[in-house]
Coordinates of C-alpha atoms in Angstrom, one line a residue:
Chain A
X2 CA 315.6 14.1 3.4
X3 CA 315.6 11.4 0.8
X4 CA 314.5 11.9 -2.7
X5 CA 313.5 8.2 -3.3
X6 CA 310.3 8.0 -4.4
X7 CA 309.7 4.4 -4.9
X8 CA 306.5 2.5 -3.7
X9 CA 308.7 1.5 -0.5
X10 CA 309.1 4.5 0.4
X11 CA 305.8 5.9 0.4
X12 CA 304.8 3.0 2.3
X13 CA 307.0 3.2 4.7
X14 CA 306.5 7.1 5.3
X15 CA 303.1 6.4 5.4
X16 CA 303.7 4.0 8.1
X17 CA 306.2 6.8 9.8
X18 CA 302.9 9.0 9.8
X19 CA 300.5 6.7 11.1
X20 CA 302.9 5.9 13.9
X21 CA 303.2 9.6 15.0
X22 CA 299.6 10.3 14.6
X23 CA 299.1 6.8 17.1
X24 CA 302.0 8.1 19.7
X25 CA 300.3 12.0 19.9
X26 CA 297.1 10.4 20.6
X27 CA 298.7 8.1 22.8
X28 CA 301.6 10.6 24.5
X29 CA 300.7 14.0 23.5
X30 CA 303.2 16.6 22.0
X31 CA 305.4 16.4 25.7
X32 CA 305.6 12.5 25.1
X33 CA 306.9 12.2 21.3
X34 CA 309.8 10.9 20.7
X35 CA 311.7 9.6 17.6
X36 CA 312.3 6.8 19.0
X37 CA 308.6 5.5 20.0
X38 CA 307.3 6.4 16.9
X39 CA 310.0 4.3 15.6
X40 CA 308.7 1.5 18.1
X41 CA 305.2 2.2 17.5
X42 CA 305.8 2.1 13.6
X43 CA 308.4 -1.2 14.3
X44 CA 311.0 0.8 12.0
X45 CA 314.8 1.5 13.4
X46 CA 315.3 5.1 14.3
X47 CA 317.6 5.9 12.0
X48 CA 315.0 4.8 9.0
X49 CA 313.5 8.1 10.3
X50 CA 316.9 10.2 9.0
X51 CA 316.5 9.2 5.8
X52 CA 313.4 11.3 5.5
X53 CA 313.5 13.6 7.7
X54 CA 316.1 16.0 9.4
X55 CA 314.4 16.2 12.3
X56 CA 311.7 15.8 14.9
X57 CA 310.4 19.1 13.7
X58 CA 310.9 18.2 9.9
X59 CA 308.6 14.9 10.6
X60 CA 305.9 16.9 12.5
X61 CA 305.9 19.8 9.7
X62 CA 305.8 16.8 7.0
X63 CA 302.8 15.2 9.7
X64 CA 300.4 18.1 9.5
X65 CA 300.2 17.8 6.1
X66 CA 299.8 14.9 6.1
X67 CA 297.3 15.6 8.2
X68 CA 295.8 18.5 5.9
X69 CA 296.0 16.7 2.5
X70 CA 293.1 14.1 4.5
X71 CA 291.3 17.4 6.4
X72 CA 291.2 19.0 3.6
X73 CA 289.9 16.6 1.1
X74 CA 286.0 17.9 0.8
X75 CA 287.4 20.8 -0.8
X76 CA 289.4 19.5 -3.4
X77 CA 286.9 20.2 -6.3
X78 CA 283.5 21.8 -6.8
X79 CA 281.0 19.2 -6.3
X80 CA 278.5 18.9 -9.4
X81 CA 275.6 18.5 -6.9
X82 CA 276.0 22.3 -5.9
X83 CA 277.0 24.7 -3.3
X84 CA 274.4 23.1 -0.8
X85 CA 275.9 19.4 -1.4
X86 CA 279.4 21.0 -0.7
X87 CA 278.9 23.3 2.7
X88 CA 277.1 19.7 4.0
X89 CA 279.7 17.7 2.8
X90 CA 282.4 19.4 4.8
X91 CA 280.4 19.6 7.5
X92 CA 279.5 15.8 7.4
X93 CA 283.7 15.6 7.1
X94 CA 284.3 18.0 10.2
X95 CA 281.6 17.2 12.6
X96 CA 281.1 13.4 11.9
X97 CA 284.4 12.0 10.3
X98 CA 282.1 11.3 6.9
X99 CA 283.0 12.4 4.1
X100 CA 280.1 11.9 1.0
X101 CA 279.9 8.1 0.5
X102 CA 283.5 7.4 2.3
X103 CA 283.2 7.0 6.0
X104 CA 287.1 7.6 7.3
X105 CA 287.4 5.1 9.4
X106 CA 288.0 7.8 12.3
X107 CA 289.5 4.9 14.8
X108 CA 292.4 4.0 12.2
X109 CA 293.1 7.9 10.8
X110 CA 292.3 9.7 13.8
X111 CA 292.5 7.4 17.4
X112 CA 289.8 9.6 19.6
X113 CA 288.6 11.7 17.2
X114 CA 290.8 14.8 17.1
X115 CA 293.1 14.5 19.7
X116 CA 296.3 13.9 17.5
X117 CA 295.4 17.7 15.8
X118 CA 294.3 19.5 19.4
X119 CA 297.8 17.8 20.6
X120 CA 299.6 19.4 18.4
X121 CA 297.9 22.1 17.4
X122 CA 297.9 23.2 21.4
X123 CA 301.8 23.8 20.4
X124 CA 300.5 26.6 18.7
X125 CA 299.7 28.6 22.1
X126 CA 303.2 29.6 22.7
X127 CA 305.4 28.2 19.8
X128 CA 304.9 31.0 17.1
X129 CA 305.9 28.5 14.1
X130 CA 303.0 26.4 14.9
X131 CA 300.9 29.3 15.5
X132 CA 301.7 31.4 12.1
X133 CA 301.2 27.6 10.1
X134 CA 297.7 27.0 11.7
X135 CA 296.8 30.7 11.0
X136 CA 297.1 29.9 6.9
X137 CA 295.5 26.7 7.4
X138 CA 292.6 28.2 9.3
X139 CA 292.9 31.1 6.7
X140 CA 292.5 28.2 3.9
X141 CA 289.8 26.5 5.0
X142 CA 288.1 30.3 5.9
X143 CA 288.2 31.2 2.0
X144 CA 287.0 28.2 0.8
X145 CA 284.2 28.0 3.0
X146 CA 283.6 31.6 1.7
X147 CA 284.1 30.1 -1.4
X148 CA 281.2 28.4 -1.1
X149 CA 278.5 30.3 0.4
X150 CA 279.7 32.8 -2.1
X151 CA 278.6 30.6 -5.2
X152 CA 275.7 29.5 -3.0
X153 CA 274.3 33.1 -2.9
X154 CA 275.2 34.0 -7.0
X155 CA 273.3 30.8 -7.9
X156 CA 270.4 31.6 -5.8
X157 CA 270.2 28.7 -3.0
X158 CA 271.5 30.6 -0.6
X159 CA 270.6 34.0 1.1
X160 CA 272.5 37.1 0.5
X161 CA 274.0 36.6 4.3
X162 CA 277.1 38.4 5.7
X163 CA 279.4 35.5 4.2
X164 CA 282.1 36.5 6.7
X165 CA 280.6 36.3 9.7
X166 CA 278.5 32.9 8.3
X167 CA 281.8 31.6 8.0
X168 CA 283.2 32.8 11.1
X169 CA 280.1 30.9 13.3
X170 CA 280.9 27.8 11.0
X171 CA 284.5 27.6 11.6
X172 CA 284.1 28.6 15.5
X173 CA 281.3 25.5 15.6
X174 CA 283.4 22.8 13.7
X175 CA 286.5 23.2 15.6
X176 CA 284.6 24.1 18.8
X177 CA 283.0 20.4 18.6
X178 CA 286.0 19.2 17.4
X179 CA 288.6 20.6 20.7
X180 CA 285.6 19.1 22.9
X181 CA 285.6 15.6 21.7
X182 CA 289.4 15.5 22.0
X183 CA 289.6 16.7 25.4
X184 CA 286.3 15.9 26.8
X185 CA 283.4 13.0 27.1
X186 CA 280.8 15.9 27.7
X187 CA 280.1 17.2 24.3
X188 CA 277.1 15.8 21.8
X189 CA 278.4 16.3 18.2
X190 CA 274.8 14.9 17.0
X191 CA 273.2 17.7 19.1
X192 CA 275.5 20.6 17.5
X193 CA 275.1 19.0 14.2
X194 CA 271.0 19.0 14.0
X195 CA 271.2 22.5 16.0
X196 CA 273.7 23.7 13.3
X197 CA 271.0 22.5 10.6
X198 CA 268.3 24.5 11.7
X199 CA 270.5 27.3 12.0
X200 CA 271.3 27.0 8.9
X201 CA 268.2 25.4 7.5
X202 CA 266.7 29.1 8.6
X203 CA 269.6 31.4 7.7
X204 CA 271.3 30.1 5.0
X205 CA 269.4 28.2 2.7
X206 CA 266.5 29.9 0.2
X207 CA 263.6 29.0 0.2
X208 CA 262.5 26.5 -2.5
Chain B
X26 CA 300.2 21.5 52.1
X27 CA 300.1 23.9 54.4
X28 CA 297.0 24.9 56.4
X29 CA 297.8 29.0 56.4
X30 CA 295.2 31.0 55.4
X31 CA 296.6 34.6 56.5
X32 CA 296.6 37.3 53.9
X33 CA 300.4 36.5 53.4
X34 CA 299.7 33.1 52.1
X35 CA 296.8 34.1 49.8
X36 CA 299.1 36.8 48.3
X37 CA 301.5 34.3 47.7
X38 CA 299.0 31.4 46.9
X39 CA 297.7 34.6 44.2
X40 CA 301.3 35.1 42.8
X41 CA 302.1 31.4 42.5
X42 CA 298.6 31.1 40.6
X43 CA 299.3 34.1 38.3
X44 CA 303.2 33.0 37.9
X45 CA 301.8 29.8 36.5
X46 CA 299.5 31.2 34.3
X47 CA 302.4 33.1 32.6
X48 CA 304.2 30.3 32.4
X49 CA 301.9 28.3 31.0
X50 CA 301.3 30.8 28.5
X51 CA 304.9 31.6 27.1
X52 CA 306.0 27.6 27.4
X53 CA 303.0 25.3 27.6
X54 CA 302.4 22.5 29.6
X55 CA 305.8 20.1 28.2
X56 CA 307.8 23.4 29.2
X57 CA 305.9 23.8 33.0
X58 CA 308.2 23.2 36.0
X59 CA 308.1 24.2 39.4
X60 CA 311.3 25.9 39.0
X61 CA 310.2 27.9 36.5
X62 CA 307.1 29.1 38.1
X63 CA 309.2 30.0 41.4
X64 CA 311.7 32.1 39.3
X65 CA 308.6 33.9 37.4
X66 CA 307.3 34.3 40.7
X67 CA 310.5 35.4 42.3
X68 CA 309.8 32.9 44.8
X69 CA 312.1 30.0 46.2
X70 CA 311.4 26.8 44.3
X71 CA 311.0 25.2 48.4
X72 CA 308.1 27.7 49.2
X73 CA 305.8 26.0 46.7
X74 CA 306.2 23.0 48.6
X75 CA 305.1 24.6 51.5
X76 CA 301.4 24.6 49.5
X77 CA 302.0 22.0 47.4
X78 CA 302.8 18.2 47.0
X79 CA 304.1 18.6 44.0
X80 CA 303.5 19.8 39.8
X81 CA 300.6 17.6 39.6
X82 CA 298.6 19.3 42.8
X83 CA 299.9 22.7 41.7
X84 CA 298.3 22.2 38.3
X85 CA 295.0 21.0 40.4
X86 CA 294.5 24.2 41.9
X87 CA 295.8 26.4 38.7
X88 CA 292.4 24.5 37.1
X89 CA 290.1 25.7 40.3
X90 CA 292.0 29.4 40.1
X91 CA 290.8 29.8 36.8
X92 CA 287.4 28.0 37.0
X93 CA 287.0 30.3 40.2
X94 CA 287.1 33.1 37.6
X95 CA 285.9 31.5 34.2
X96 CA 282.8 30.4 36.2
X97 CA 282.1 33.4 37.6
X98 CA 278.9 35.1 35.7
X99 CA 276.7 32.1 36.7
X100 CA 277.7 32.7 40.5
X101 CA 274.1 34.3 41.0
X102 CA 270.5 34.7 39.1
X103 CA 270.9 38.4 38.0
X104 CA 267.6 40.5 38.6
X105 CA 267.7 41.0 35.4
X106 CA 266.6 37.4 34.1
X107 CA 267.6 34.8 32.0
X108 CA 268.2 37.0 28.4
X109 CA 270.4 39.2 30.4
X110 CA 272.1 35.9 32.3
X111 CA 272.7 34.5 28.8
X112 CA 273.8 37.8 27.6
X113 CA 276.7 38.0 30.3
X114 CA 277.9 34.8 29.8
X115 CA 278.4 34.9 26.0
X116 CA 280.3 38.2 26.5
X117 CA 282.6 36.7 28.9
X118 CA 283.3 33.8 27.3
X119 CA 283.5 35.6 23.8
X120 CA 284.9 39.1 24.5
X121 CA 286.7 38.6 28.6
X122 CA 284.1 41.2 29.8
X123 CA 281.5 40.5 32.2
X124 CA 279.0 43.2 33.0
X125 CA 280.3 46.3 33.7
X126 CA 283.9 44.5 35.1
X127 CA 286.2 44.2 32.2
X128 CA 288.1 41.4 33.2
X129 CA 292.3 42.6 31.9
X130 CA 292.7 39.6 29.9
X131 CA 296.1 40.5 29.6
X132 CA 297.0 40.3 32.9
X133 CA 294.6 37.2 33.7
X134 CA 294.8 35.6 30.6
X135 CA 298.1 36.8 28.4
X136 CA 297.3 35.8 25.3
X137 CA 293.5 34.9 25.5
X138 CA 293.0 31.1 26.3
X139 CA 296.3 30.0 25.5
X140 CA 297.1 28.8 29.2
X141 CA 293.6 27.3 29.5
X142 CA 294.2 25.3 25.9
X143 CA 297.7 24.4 26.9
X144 CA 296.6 22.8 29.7
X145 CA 293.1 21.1 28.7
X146 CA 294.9 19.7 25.7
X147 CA 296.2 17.5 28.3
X148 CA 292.9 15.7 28.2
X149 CA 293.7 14.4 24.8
X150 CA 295.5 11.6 26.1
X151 CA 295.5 11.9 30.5
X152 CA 292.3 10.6 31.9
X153 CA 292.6 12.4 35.1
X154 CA 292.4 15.7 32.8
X155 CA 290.0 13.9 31.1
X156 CA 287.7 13.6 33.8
X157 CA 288.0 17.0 34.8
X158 CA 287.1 18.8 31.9
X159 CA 284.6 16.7 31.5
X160 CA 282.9 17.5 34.8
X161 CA 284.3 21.0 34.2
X162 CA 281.8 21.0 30.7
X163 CA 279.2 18.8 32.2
X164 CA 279.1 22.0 35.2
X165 CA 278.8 24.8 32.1
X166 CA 276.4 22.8 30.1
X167 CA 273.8 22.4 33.1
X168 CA 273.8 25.8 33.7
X169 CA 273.4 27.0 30.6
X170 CA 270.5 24.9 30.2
X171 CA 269.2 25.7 33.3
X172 CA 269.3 29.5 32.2
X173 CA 267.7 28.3 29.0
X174 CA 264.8 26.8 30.8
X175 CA 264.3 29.6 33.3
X176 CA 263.6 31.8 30.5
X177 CA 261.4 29.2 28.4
X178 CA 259.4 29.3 31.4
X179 CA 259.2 33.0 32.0
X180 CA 258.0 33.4 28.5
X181 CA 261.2 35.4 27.0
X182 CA 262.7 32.8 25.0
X183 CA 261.2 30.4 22.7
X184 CA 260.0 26.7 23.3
X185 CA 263.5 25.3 21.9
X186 CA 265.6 22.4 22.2
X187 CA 267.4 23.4 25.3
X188 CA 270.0 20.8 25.6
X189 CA 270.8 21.0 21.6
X190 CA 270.8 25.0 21.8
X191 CA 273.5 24.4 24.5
X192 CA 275.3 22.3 23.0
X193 CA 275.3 24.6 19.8
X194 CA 276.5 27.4 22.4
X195 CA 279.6 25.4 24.2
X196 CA 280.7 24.4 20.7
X197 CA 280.4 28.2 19.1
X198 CA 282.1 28.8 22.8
X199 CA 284.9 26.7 23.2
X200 CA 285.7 26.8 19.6
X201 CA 286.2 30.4 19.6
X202 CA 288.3 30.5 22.7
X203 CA 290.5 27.6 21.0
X204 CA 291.0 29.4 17.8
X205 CA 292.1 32.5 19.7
X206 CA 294.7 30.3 21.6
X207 CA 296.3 28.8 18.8
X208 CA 295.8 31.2 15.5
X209 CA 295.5 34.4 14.4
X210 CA 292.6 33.7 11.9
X211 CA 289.7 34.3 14.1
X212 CA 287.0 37.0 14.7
X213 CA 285.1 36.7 17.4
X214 CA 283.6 40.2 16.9
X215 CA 282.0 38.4 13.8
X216 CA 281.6 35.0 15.6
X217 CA 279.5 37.1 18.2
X218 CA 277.4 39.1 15.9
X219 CA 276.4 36.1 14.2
X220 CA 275.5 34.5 16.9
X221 CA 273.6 37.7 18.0
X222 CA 271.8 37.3 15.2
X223 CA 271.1 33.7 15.1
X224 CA 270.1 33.6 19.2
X225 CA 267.6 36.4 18.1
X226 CA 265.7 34.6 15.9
X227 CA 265.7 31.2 17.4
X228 CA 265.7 31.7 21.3
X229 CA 264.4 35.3 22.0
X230 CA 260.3 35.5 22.2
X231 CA 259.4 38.3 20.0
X232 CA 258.3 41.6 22.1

């Protein structure tokens, strides 16, 4: 891998990404190649060896890539609260929104998701992909904890069983999120306003 | 494919079925081949043909196989109404047990999900899978709603929004089942509780 650093090179890695998040969603895992994410990105294939060792090395560098966008709701406390946070992320997972920036979904992620079920499928039998989507799911588990916890010490939210809160969270987002990738039956609105009143009911103290 | 329906053929039909599933599970769908089923089913790689056109019509059936058992706790009303319908469901979907049959998820499923995500993966980018899964959903949703309506109407569940509530359920579902498949940072003991817990004060009529 290269250590340059320049703008160029961020720009083109960032092209490199967007190309292999455009051929998974186009090829899945089976069809990646290289060489058409070098086509796809219009780079020469051995660009590509100057960053990476590897086509394992550029899909390890991908997910976080991946991640450092998935991720981003949780980068800091939000000064509007617990509440504002929990919905935030939830705006992020289950509608592609995140506070006032809308990700343009069509450009990060061509049909919703399917570039992260593609290659997080790999995890089923590759034990690699499996033991790196175990911390990020670990992650994402403790800061949603995270939150609830601060939720209940500050009084907006009920004293629930934050695990298990957590647990019905995670199991919804990436539920609605492994439908919309691999299916045209699924109604992310629906979850989302059912979700709500779950929550609405559960969760969140009474004023 | 041949037109053999004595015992013989089902047994081998059954042993082709299962040998994919294991395959499946151990090497995913980019690692599937015909020659590797027939060697995990110490079968000759010709006597697939003899059922078979080829991968593609193989993998057809694989999908009806495991429907034929993933479907199976809505085969029937049970006597016992819609809670207990619901009830049975949820546990197979959540836990692999279905009534008093504990299905060996081991042996039908090694690894829980993982050949069922391998393969519907595949949606994220072939239409034909596509289409499938989405009947496949479309199937699960209807009756699940349908149960949900049956006991609106007989007075044991609450007046709710039954195509949101289902919609809530697949997601919590399918989202479980993928999490299983792909990382070990899930609970679906916890998942299930809180769902428990949530279903009991939303959809089930007080007593």
């Amino acid at each position: 891998m290269s250590d340059s650093t320049t703008d160029d090179a961020l720009d083109t890695r960032e092209r490199m990404m967007l190309a292999t998040l455009r051929v998974l969603g186009d090829h899945g895992y089976a069809g990646l190649s290289i060489q058409r994410i070098a086509d796809e990105a219009d780079l020469s294939k051995s660009s590509f060896y100057h960053f990476f060792d590897d086509k394992d090395d550029l899909l390890l560098s991908f997910l976080d890539f991946m991640l450092a966008r998935y991720g981003l709701p949780f980068e800091q406390e939000s000064p509007d609260g617990p509440k504002a946070e929990l919905d935030a992320y939830l705006a992020f997972a289950l509608d592609g929104v995140t506070g006032d920036i809308v990700i343009p979904l069509d450009d990060f992620d061509p049909g919703s998701g399917r570039p992260y079920v593609a290659l997080r499928s790999q995890a089923t039998f590759d034990d690699d992909y499996r033991g790196r989507f175990t911390d990020i799911d670990a992650n994402i588990h403790d800061r949603l904890a995270d939150v609830i916890e601060r939720g209940i010490d500050q009084g907006v939210f009920r004293d629930v069983d934050v695990h298990a809160t957590t647990e019905l969270i995670m199991s919804v987002m990436l539920g609605s999120l492994f439908r919309r990738a691999t299916s045209d039956q699924v109604d992310v609105d629906a979850v989302r306003t059912q979700l709500d009143t779950v929550l609405e009911s559960h969760l969140y103290a009474d004023d």
